[in-house]
Short mmCIF file of C-alpha atoms and ligand atoms in Angstrom, two decimals:
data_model
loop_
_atom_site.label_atom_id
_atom_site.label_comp_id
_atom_site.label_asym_id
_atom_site.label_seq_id
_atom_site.Cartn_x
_atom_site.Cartn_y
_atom_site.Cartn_z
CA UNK A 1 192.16 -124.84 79.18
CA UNK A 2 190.79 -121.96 81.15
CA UNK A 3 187.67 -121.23 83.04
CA UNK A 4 185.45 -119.25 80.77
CA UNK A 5 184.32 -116.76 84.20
CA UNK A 6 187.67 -116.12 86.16
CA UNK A 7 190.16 -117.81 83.79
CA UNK A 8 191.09 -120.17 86.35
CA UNK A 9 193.25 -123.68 85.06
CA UNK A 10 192.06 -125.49 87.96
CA UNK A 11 189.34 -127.70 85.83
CA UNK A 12 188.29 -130.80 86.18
CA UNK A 13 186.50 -133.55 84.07
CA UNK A 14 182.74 -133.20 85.09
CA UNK A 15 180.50 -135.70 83.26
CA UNK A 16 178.90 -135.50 79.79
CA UNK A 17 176.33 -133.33 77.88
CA UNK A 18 172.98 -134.86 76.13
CA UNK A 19 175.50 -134.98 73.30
CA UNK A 20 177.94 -136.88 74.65
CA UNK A 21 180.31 -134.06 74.88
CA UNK A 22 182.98 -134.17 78.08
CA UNK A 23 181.79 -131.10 80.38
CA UNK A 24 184.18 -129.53 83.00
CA UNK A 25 183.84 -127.73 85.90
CA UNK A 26 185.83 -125.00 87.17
CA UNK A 27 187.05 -125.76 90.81
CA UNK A 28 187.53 -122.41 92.08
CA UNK A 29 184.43 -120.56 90.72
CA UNK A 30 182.07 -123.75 90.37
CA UNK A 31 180.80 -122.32 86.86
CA UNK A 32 180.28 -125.67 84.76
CA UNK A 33 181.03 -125.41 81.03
CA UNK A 34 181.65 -127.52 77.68
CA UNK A 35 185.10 -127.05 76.05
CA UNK A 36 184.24 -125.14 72.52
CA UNK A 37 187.91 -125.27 70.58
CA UNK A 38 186.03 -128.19 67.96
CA UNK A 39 183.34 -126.73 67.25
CA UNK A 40 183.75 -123.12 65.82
CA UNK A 41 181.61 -121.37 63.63
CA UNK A 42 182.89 -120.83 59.88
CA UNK A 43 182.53 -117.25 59.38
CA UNK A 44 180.55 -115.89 56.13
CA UNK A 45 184.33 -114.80 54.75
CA UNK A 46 185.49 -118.26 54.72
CA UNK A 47 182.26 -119.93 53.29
CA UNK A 48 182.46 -118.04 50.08
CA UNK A 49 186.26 -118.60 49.55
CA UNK A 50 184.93 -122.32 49.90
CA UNK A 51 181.99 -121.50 47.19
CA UNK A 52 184.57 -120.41 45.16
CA UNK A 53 187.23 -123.22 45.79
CA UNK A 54 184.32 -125.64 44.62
CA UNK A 55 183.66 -124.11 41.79
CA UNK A 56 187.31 -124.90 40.83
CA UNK A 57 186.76 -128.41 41.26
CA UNK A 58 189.40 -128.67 43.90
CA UNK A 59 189.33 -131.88 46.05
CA UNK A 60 187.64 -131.22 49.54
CA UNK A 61 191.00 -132.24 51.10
CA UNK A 62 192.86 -129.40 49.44
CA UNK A 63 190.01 -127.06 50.08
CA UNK A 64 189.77 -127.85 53.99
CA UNK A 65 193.79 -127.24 54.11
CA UNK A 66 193.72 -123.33 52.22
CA UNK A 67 190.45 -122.28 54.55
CA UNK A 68 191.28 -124.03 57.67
CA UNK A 69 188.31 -126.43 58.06
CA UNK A 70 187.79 -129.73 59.11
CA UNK A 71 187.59 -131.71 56.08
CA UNK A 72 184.64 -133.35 58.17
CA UNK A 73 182.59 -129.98 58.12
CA UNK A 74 183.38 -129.48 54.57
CA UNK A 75 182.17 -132.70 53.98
CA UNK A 76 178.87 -131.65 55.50
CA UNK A 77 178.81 -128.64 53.80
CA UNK A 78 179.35 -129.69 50.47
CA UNK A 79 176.45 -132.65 51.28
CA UNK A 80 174.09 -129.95 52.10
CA UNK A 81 174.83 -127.58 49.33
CA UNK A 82 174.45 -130.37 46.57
CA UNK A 83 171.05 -131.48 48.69
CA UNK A 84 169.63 -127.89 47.45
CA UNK A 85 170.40 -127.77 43.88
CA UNK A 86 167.59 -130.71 43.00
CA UNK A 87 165.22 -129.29 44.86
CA UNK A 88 165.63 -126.08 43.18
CA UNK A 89 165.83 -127.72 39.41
CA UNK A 90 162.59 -129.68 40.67
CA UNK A 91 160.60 -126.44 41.43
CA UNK A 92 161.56 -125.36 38.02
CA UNK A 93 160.73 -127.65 35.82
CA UNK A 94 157.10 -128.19 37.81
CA UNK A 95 156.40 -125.04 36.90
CA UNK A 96 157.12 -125.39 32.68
CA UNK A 97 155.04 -128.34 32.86
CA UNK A 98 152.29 -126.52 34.29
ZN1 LIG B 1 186.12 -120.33 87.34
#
């Protein structure tokens, strides 16, 4: 691991975030910073290959291992996406009662 300012390796362990993350500070600079390599963001690319992965009824585990994401974060994914689709048929129907 590297300091994110002047790339320096001398880090050490510095406490926690509110979340309970480990923070680290860079000995040589000061600068104070959160290691990022878990949390990436999926890029737009990858979350349609995903829409389209589901749509093939693969299992999440297989899906996670062709894209490259945690099968944890597809997990949430997948929970949110399904969350929407009720909603959506709710709204609907509402309205051909009315
Ligand atoms: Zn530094």
């Amino acid at each position: 691991m590297n300091c994110p300012r002047c790339q320096s390796t001398q880090i050490i362990k510095y406490g926690h975030t509110h979340y309970g993350k480990p923070r680290f500070r860079c000995q040589d600079c000061g600068r104070q910073f959160v290691e990022q390599a878990t949390r990436q963001p999926i890029d737009e690319t990858t979350r349609q290959l995903i829409d389209k992965l589901l749509l093939e009824r693969l299992a999440l585990a297989a899906i996670a291992r062709v894209t490259g994401v945690s099968q944890r974060w597809l997990q949430l994914y997948v929970n949110q996406k399904f969350h929407q689709i009720p909603k959506a048929v709710e709204v609907t129907s509402k309205k051909k009662v009315d």
